[in-house]
Short mmCIF file of C-alpha atoms in Angstrom, two decimals:
data_model
loop_
_atom_site.label_atom_id
_atom_site.label_comp_id
_atom_site.label_asym_id
_atom_site.label_seq_id
_atom_site.Cartn_x
_atom_site.Cartn_y
_atom_site.Cartn_z
CA MET A 323 50.30 93.29 43.42
CA LYS A 324 48.27 93.45 46.89
CA ALA A 325 46.82 89.96 46.78
CA ASN A 326 50.41 88.68 47.03
CA ILE A 327 51.38 90.99 49.33
CA LYS A 328 48.21 89.56 51.47
CA LYS A 329 48.88 86.17 50.61
CA LYS A 330 52.77 86.23 51.61
CA ILE A 331 51.52 88.12 55.04
CA LYS A 332 49.16 85.29 55.27
CA LYS A 333 51.90 82.95 54.62
CA ILE A 334 54.41 84.86 57.26
CA VAL A 335 51.29 84.75 60.00
CA ILE A 336 50.61 80.70 59.19
CA ILE A 337 54.17 80.20 59.43
CA SER A 338 54.77 82.86 62.90
CA ILE A 339 52.17 80.83 64.18
CA SER A 340 52.94 77.22 63.45
CA LEU A 341 56.66 77.68 65.11
CA LEU A 342 55.19 79.54 67.56
CA VAL A 343 52.99 76.40 68.38
CA GLY A 344 56.04 74.09 67.67
CA ALA A 345 58.10 75.41 70.27
CA ILE A 346 55.20 75.83 72.88
CA ILE A 347 55.10 72.07 72.17
CA LEU A 348 58.30 71.69 72.44
CA ILE A 349 59.27 73.91 75.69
CA SER A 350 55.85 71.80 77.02
CA PHE A 351 57.29 68.62 76.13
CA TYR A 352 60.77 69.54 77.55
CA ILE A 353 59.28 70.75 81.17
CA ILE A 354 56.73 67.35 80.97
CA VAL A 355 60.11 65.30 80.81
CA LEU A 356 62.40 66.98 83.32
CA LEU A 357 59.78 67.54 85.62
CA ASN A 358 58.79 63.56 85.29
CA ARG A 359 62.96 63.09 85.38
CA ARG A 360 63.38 60.55 88.47
CA ILE A 361 66.12 61.42 91.17
CA SER A 362 69.22 59.24 90.45
CA GLU A 363 70.48 58.99 94.04
CA LYS A 364 68.64 55.82 96.20
CA GLU A 365 68.26 58.09 98.87
CA ILE A 366 69.36 61.53 99.98
CA ASN A 367 68.73 64.25 102.57
CA VAL A 368 68.12 67.96 101.18
CA ARG A 369 67.66 71.02 103.70
CA ILE A 370 65.55 74.41 103.04
CA PRO A 371 66.94 76.89 105.72
CA LYS A 372 63.68 79.12 107.01
CA LYS A 373 63.24 82.59 105.03
CA ALA A 374 65.05 81.22 102.24
CA THR A 375 64.46 82.11 98.65
CA LEU A 376 63.16 80.33 95.58
CA THR A 377 66.11 80.52 93.56
CA GLN A 378 68.13 79.84 96.90
CA ILE A 379 66.45 76.80 97.48
CA VAL A 380 67.04 75.69 93.46
CA GLU A 381 70.24 76.26 93.72
CA ILE A 382 70.26 74.01 97.06
CA PHE A 383 68.57 71.32 95.06
CA ASN A 384 70.51 71.39 91.75
CA SER A 385 74.35 70.62 94.19
CA LYS A 386 71.82 67.66 94.85
CA GLY A 387 71.82 67.10 91.32
CA ILE A 388 68.32 67.81 91.42
CA LEU A 389 65.65 70.54 89.82
CA LYS A 390 68.02 71.51 87.10
CA PRO A 391 68.40 73.56 84.72
CA LYS A 392 68.11 76.30 87.41
CA GLU A 393 66.97 78.38 84.72
CA MET A 394 63.81 76.68 84.27
CA PHE A 395 62.91 76.17 87.01
CA VAL A 396 63.10 79.18 89.36
CA PRO A 397 60.14 80.77 87.26
CA LEU A 398 58.75 77.42 87.38
CA LEU A 399 58.42 77.45 90.94
CA LYS A 400 57.82 81.07 91.08
CA ILE A 401 54.81 80.17 88.66
CA TYR A 402 53.73 77.35 90.46
CA CYS A 403 53.78 78.84 93.96
CA SER A 404 52.09 82.43 92.53
CA SER A 405 49.08 79.96 91.33
CA LYS A 406 49.06 77.74 94.20
CA LYS A 407 49.30 81.45 96.52
CA CYS A 408 51.81 79.28 99.37
CA ASN A 409 55.25 78.97 99.70
CA PRO A 410 58.14 76.34 100.55
CA VAL A 411 58.21 74.36 103.71
CA ALA A 412 61.99 74.71 106.12
CA GLY A 413 63.16 71.75 107.11
CA THR A 414 64.90 68.52 106.22
CA TYR A 415 63.27 66.50 103.24
CA LYS A 416 64.47 62.74 102.14
CA PHE A 417 63.74 61.84 98.85
CA ASN A 418 64.34 58.48 96.91
CA SER A 419 64.75 57.33 93.21
CA SER A 420 61.13 56.90 92.55
CA ASN A 421 60.24 60.53 93.30
CA THR A 422 60.63 62.79 90.02
CA ASN A 423 61.52 66.48 89.94
CA LEU A 424 57.36 67.16 90.33
CA ASP A 425 57.49 64.70 93.09
CA VAL A 426 59.83 66.92 95.00
CA ILE A 427 58.56 70.44 93.89
CA LYS A 428 55.41 69.45 95.34
CA ALA A 429 57.01 68.17 98.64
CA ILE A 430 58.40 71.33 99.29
CA ILE A 431 55.40 72.97 98.94
CA SER A 432 53.55 70.75 101.07
CA GLY A 433 56.06 69.89 103.52
CA LYS A 434 54.74 66.39 102.99
CA GLN A 435 58.49 64.59 102.99
CA LEU A 436 59.72 66.48 105.69
CA SER A 437 62.67 64.15 107.46
CA ILE A 438 60.57 62.70 110.25
CA VAL A 439 63.00 60.84 113.24
CA LYS A 440 61.46 58.51 115.84
CA VAL A 441 62.85 59.32 119.55
CA THR A 442 62.28 57.36 122.27
CA TYR A 443 62.48 58.73 125.93
CA PRO A 444 62.24 55.71 128.48
CA GLU A 445 60.93 55.82 131.89
CA GLY A 446 62.88 57.12 134.94
CA ILE A 447 64.92 58.69 133.06
CA THR A 448 66.37 62.68 134.17
CA LEU A 449 66.63 66.32 131.86
CA SER A 450 70.56 65.34 131.66
CA ASP A 451 69.42 61.78 129.35
CA PHE A 452 66.61 64.17 127.69
CA ALA A 453 69.37 66.03 126.32
CA LEU A 454 71.45 63.26 125.91
CA ILE A 455 68.45 61.43 123.32
CA THR A 456 67.54 63.98 121.87
CA GLN A 457 71.10 65.29 121.30
CA LYS A 458 71.61 61.98 119.48
CA SER A 459 68.68 61.38 117.88
CA LEU A 460 68.60 65.59 116.50
CA ASP A 461 71.46 66.58 116.46
CA ILE A 462 70.30 69.78 119.34
CA ASP A 463 73.78 69.85 121.19
CA THR A 464 72.87 69.82 125.10
CA THR A 465 73.52 73.29 125.34
CA GLU A 466 70.30 74.50 123.41
CA PHE A 467 68.14 72.39 124.83
CA PHE A 468 69.57 72.92 128.80
CA LYS A 469 69.48 76.99 127.52
CA GLU A 470 65.36 76.27 126.70
CA ILE A 471 64.75 74.44 129.49
CA ARG A 472 65.99 77.37 131.67
CA LYS A 473 63.49 80.14 129.71
CA SER A 474 61.08 77.95 129.42
CA LYS A 475 57.68 79.66 130.06
CA TYR A 476 56.38 76.27 131.68
CA ILE A 477 58.18 76.56 135.38
CA GLU A 478 55.70 79.57 135.23
CA LYS A 479 52.79 78.47 133.85
CA LEU A 480 52.63 75.26 135.43
CA ASN A 481 53.19 76.69 139.39
CA ILE A 482 56.46 74.56 140.21
CA PRO A 483 57.97 75.18 142.95
CA ILE A 484 61.54 74.92 142.02
CA ASN A 485 63.63 76.19 138.72
CA SER A 486 63.17 73.43 137.29
CA LEU A 487 61.44 71.39 134.54
CA GLU A 488 62.90 68.01 136.28
CA GLY A 489 59.34 65.17 136.34
CA TYR A 490 57.57 67.22 134.07
CA LEU A 491 58.88 66.21 130.75
CA MET A 492 57.04 62.60 129.78
CA PRO A 493 59.40 59.67 128.82
CA GLU A 494 57.13 57.97 125.71
CA THR A 495 57.99 57.56 122.12
CA TYR A 496 57.97 60.81 119.46
CA PHE A 497 58.59 61.48 115.79
CA PHE A 498 60.12 64.51 115.23
CA PHE A 499 60.81 66.76 111.78
CA LYS A 500 64.54 66.10 111.99
CA ASP A 501 64.84 69.89 111.88
CA SER A 502 63.36 70.33 115.04
CA ASP A 503 64.37 72.93 117.47
CA PRO A 504 65.33 72.90 120.99
CA LYS A 505 62.00 74.81 121.95
CA THR A 506 59.66 72.37 119.77
CA VAL A 507 61.10 69.48 121.49
CA ILE A 508 60.78 70.31 125.22
CA GLU A 509 56.94 71.80 124.37
CA ARG A 510 56.05 68.67 123.02
CA LEU A 511 57.43 66.86 126.00
CA VAL A 512 55.87 69.17 128.24
CA GLU A 513 52.87 69.18 126.62
CA THR A 514 52.26 65.81 126.42
CA GLN A 515 52.69 65.40 130.53
CA ASN A 516 50.38 68.11 130.66
CA LYS A 517 47.54 66.49 128.19
CA ILE A 518 47.80 62.91 130.59
CA TRP A 519 47.56 64.47 134.09
CA LYS A 520 44.81 66.29 133.28
CA GLN A 521 43.07 63.43 131.84
CA LYS A 522 44.04 60.94 133.97
CA PHE A 523 45.17 62.18 137.56
CA ASP A 524 44.00 65.99 137.84
CA SER A 525 40.89 65.60 139.22
CA LEU A 526 41.66 63.23 141.85
CA ALA A 527 44.50 65.01 142.91
CA LYS A 528 42.71 67.76 143.81
CA LYS A 529 40.03 66.04 145.08
CA LYS A 530 42.52 64.57 148.22
CA GLY A 531 44.22 67.81 148.25
CA LEU A 532 47.41 66.65 146.65
CA SER A 533 49.64 68.99 144.39
CA ARG A 534 50.70 67.68 141.06
CA HIS A 535 54.12 68.55 142.47
CA PHE A 536 53.53 66.57 145.70
CA ILE A 537 52.84 63.63 143.25
CA LEU A 538 55.42 63.85 140.56
CA THR A 539 58.14 64.22 143.44
CA LEU A 540 57.00 60.93 145.21
CA ALA A 541 55.98 59.03 141.51
CA SER A 542 59.78 59.82 141.02
CA ILE A 543 60.97 57.82 143.73
CA ILE A 544 58.51 54.96 143.35
CA GLU A 545 59.87 54.95 139.71
CA LEU A 546 63.20 54.48 140.77
CA GLU A 547 62.76 52.43 143.79
CA SER A 548 61.38 49.25 141.54
CA PRO A 549 61.34 48.37 137.90
CA LEU A 550 57.77 45.98 139.11
CA GLU A 551 54.41 48.32 138.43
CA SER A 552 53.22 45.41 140.80
CA GLU A 553 55.15 46.64 143.74
CA ARG A 554 54.29 50.45 143.06
CA LYS A 555 51.28 50.68 144.79
CA THR A 556 52.54 48.51 147.84
CA ILE A 557 56.10 51.02 148.25
CA SER A 558 54.18 54.13 147.75
CA GLY A 559 52.40 52.62 150.65
CA VAL A 560 55.10 52.53 152.68
CA PHE A 561 56.55 56.44 151.74
CA TYR A 562 52.91 57.45 152.93
CA ASN A 563 53.08 55.86 156.12
CA ARG A 564 56.73 57.16 156.67
CA LEU A 565 55.91 60.98 156.04
CA ALA A 566 52.77 60.32 158.43
CA ARG A 567 54.82 59.32 160.98
CA ASN A 568 57.73 61.97 160.01
CA MET A 569 60.11 59.60 159.08
CA LYS A 570 62.69 60.39 156.87
CA LEU A 571 62.10 58.52 153.48
CA GLU A 572 65.97 56.92 153.37
CA SER A 573 65.41 56.33 149.68
CA ASP A 574 68.76 55.44 148.14
CA PRO A 575 67.17 57.09 144.31
CA THR A 576 67.35 60.24 145.87
CA VAL A 577 71.26 59.82 147.54
CA GLN A 578 72.17 58.63 143.95
CA TYR A 579 70.32 62.02 142.46
CA ALA A 580 72.11 64.11 144.85
CA ALA A 581 75.66 62.53 144.60
CA LYS A 582 75.29 62.42 140.91
CA SER A 583 76.23 58.72 141.44
CA LYS A 584 75.01 55.01 140.74
CA LYS A 585 77.31 54.15 143.53
CA ILE A 586 76.21 54.29 147.36
CA THR A 587 78.62 54.41 150.11
CA HIS A 588 77.92 55.69 153.48
CA ARG A 589 79.55 58.88 152.23
CA GLU A 590 77.23 59.57 150.31
CA LEU A 591 74.33 59.26 152.95
CA LYS A 592 75.99 62.30 154.57
CA ILE A 593 76.13 64.17 151.56
CA ASN A 594 74.47 67.08 153.04
CA ASN A 595 71.70 67.87 150.19
CA LEU A 596 68.30 68.65 150.24
CA TYR A 597 67.42 66.15 147.55
CA ASN A 598 69.27 63.86 150.14
CA THR A 599 66.27 61.77 152.17
CA TYR A 600 69.26 60.26 154.57
CA ARG A 601 69.60 63.32 155.89
CA ASN A 602 65.59 65.48 155.07
CA GLU A 603 62.90 64.28 156.46
CA GLY A 604 59.39 64.77 153.93
CA LEU A 605 60.10 64.95 150.15
CA PRO A 606 62.93 66.41 148.30
CA PRO A 607 62.14 69.27 146.76
CA GLY A 608 61.38 68.18 143.26
CA PRO A 609 61.43 65.06 141.02
CA ILE A 610 64.42 63.05 140.81
CA CYS A 611 63.52 61.63 137.43
CA SER A 612 60.68 61.50 135.11
CA PRO A 613 58.13 58.91 136.70
CA SER A 614 56.04 56.47 133.83
CA ILE A 615 51.83 57.10 134.49
CA SER A 616 52.37 53.66 136.61
CA SER A 617 54.56 55.43 139.26
CA ILE A 618 51.66 58.35 139.20
CA GLU A 619 49.19 55.98 140.17
CA ALA A 620 50.46 54.29 142.57
CA ALA A 621 51.79 57.94 144.37
CA LEU A 622 48.35 58.58 143.73
CA ASN A 623 46.81 55.57 144.62
CA PRO A 624 48.65 54.04 147.48
CA GLU A 625 47.94 50.95 148.97
CA LYS A 626 46.92 50.71 152.14
CA ASN A 627 49.43 48.81 154.38
CA ASP A 628 51.34 48.86 157.90
CA PHE A 629 55.24 48.61 156.38
CA LEU A 630 57.42 50.46 157.18
CA TYR A 631 60.36 49.09 155.37
CA PHE A 632 61.56 47.07 152.47
CA VAL A 633 64.84 45.90 150.75
CA ALA A 634 65.25 43.90 147.68
CA PHE A 635 65.54 40.65 146.86
CA GLY A 636 68.87 40.70 146.28
CA ASP A 637 68.13 38.18 143.22
CA GLY A 638 67.94 40.16 140.25
CA SER A 639 64.44 40.13 140.05
CA GLY A 640 63.46 43.74 141.13
CA ARG A 641 61.40 42.07 144.01
CA HIS A 642 61.16 43.55 147.36
CA ARG A 643 60.77 42.20 150.97
CA PHE A 644 58.22 44.56 152.89
CA ALA A 645 58.34 44.43 156.28
CA LYS A 646 56.45 46.06 159.54
CA THR A 647 58.91 46.50 161.76
CA PHE A 648 62.53 47.15 161.88
CA GLN A 649 64.03 44.26 163.28
CA GLU A 650 61.73 42.25 160.45
CA HIS A 651 63.63 44.55 157.83
CA LEU A 652 66.93 44.18 159.61
CA LYS A 653 66.40 39.99 158.91
CA TYR A 654 65.56 40.86 155.67
CA LYS A 655 68.71 42.72 154.95
CA ARG A 656 70.39 39.55 156.16
CA LEU A 657 68.87 37.58 153.15
CA TYR A 658 69.01 40.71 151.06
CA ARG A 659 73.33 40.14 151.68
CA LYS A 660 73.35 36.32 151.52
CA GLU A 661 71.33 36.54 148.52
CA LEU A 662 73.73 39.35 146.70
CA LYS A 663 76.62 36.89 147.83
CA LYS A 664 75.64 33.91 145.65
CA GLN A 665 75.40 36.77 142.76
CA ILE A 666 78.48 38.12 143.42
CA PRO A 667 80.78 35.95 145.39
CA SER A 668 83.19 39.58 146.68
CA VAL A 669 80.22 40.87 148.83
CA LYS A 670 80.43 41.04 152.52
#
């Protein structure tokens, strides 16, 4: 009797173990199948908000047809995060049909597949241009961009004498995470110029006794005066010569900046604004754009010449004629008008 009971118990134990092992095998197979299930979409973006819980994250992915069923992936993700001692990284991720559920889990834990956006800021643009490009590329509202500019720590940190970061953002091509905030973007733009300034210009500027603000302000005017790098040191020499003689710089780009207009008429030239170098001697209060490296180099290393004036050829080449005397300058202005008339017959 006892022997029969033992046999039955043994049989029950063997069956139970077999069922348990079978269940484990089936569940493991099921998990493996689900983990290796590919995303059905060709390309899909999924955004994980900051401070989202693991349950909320799985629900977000479920709405995109990923990490289903929730009842399995929530505990699975919790076990995975607990074993790896890490947390999902917030941001917008990009996945495609080559990715599996396992790829998704690994990606959101490491942040490796965060969606990255290439943003190019051309040389010679203003803060307004930076804001518009940022809005278009990263969907950051221009109001938020300028709000961050105004409260930026850099105005005080860099000893900028005016309450503006104009000229201190480096025009270049950057790669940002799609969900970057305005603070992150602005810090990157400023720190890039800080790095370049320290590496290339800081020691020479100190040796010459010139402030960074002076150089950037002059460089910004040079930048907008000529698109040709080959002319910029010559133009820089002209401006240094005029500054040394207490002559007004009479730079059209400063008037355009003051008037917020590309048109230059006698009315604009008379605008009562500190940035109007037709009315005020010396440099304007600050930069009028973000200059290129070549313009900063020109501002620090002006060509030694006797020129006091320059005027464009007017042929669309961007070239200028340089003059030592006002009479010579007037002659070149007549040539400019003559050339311009060829290009635009209506010009008088």
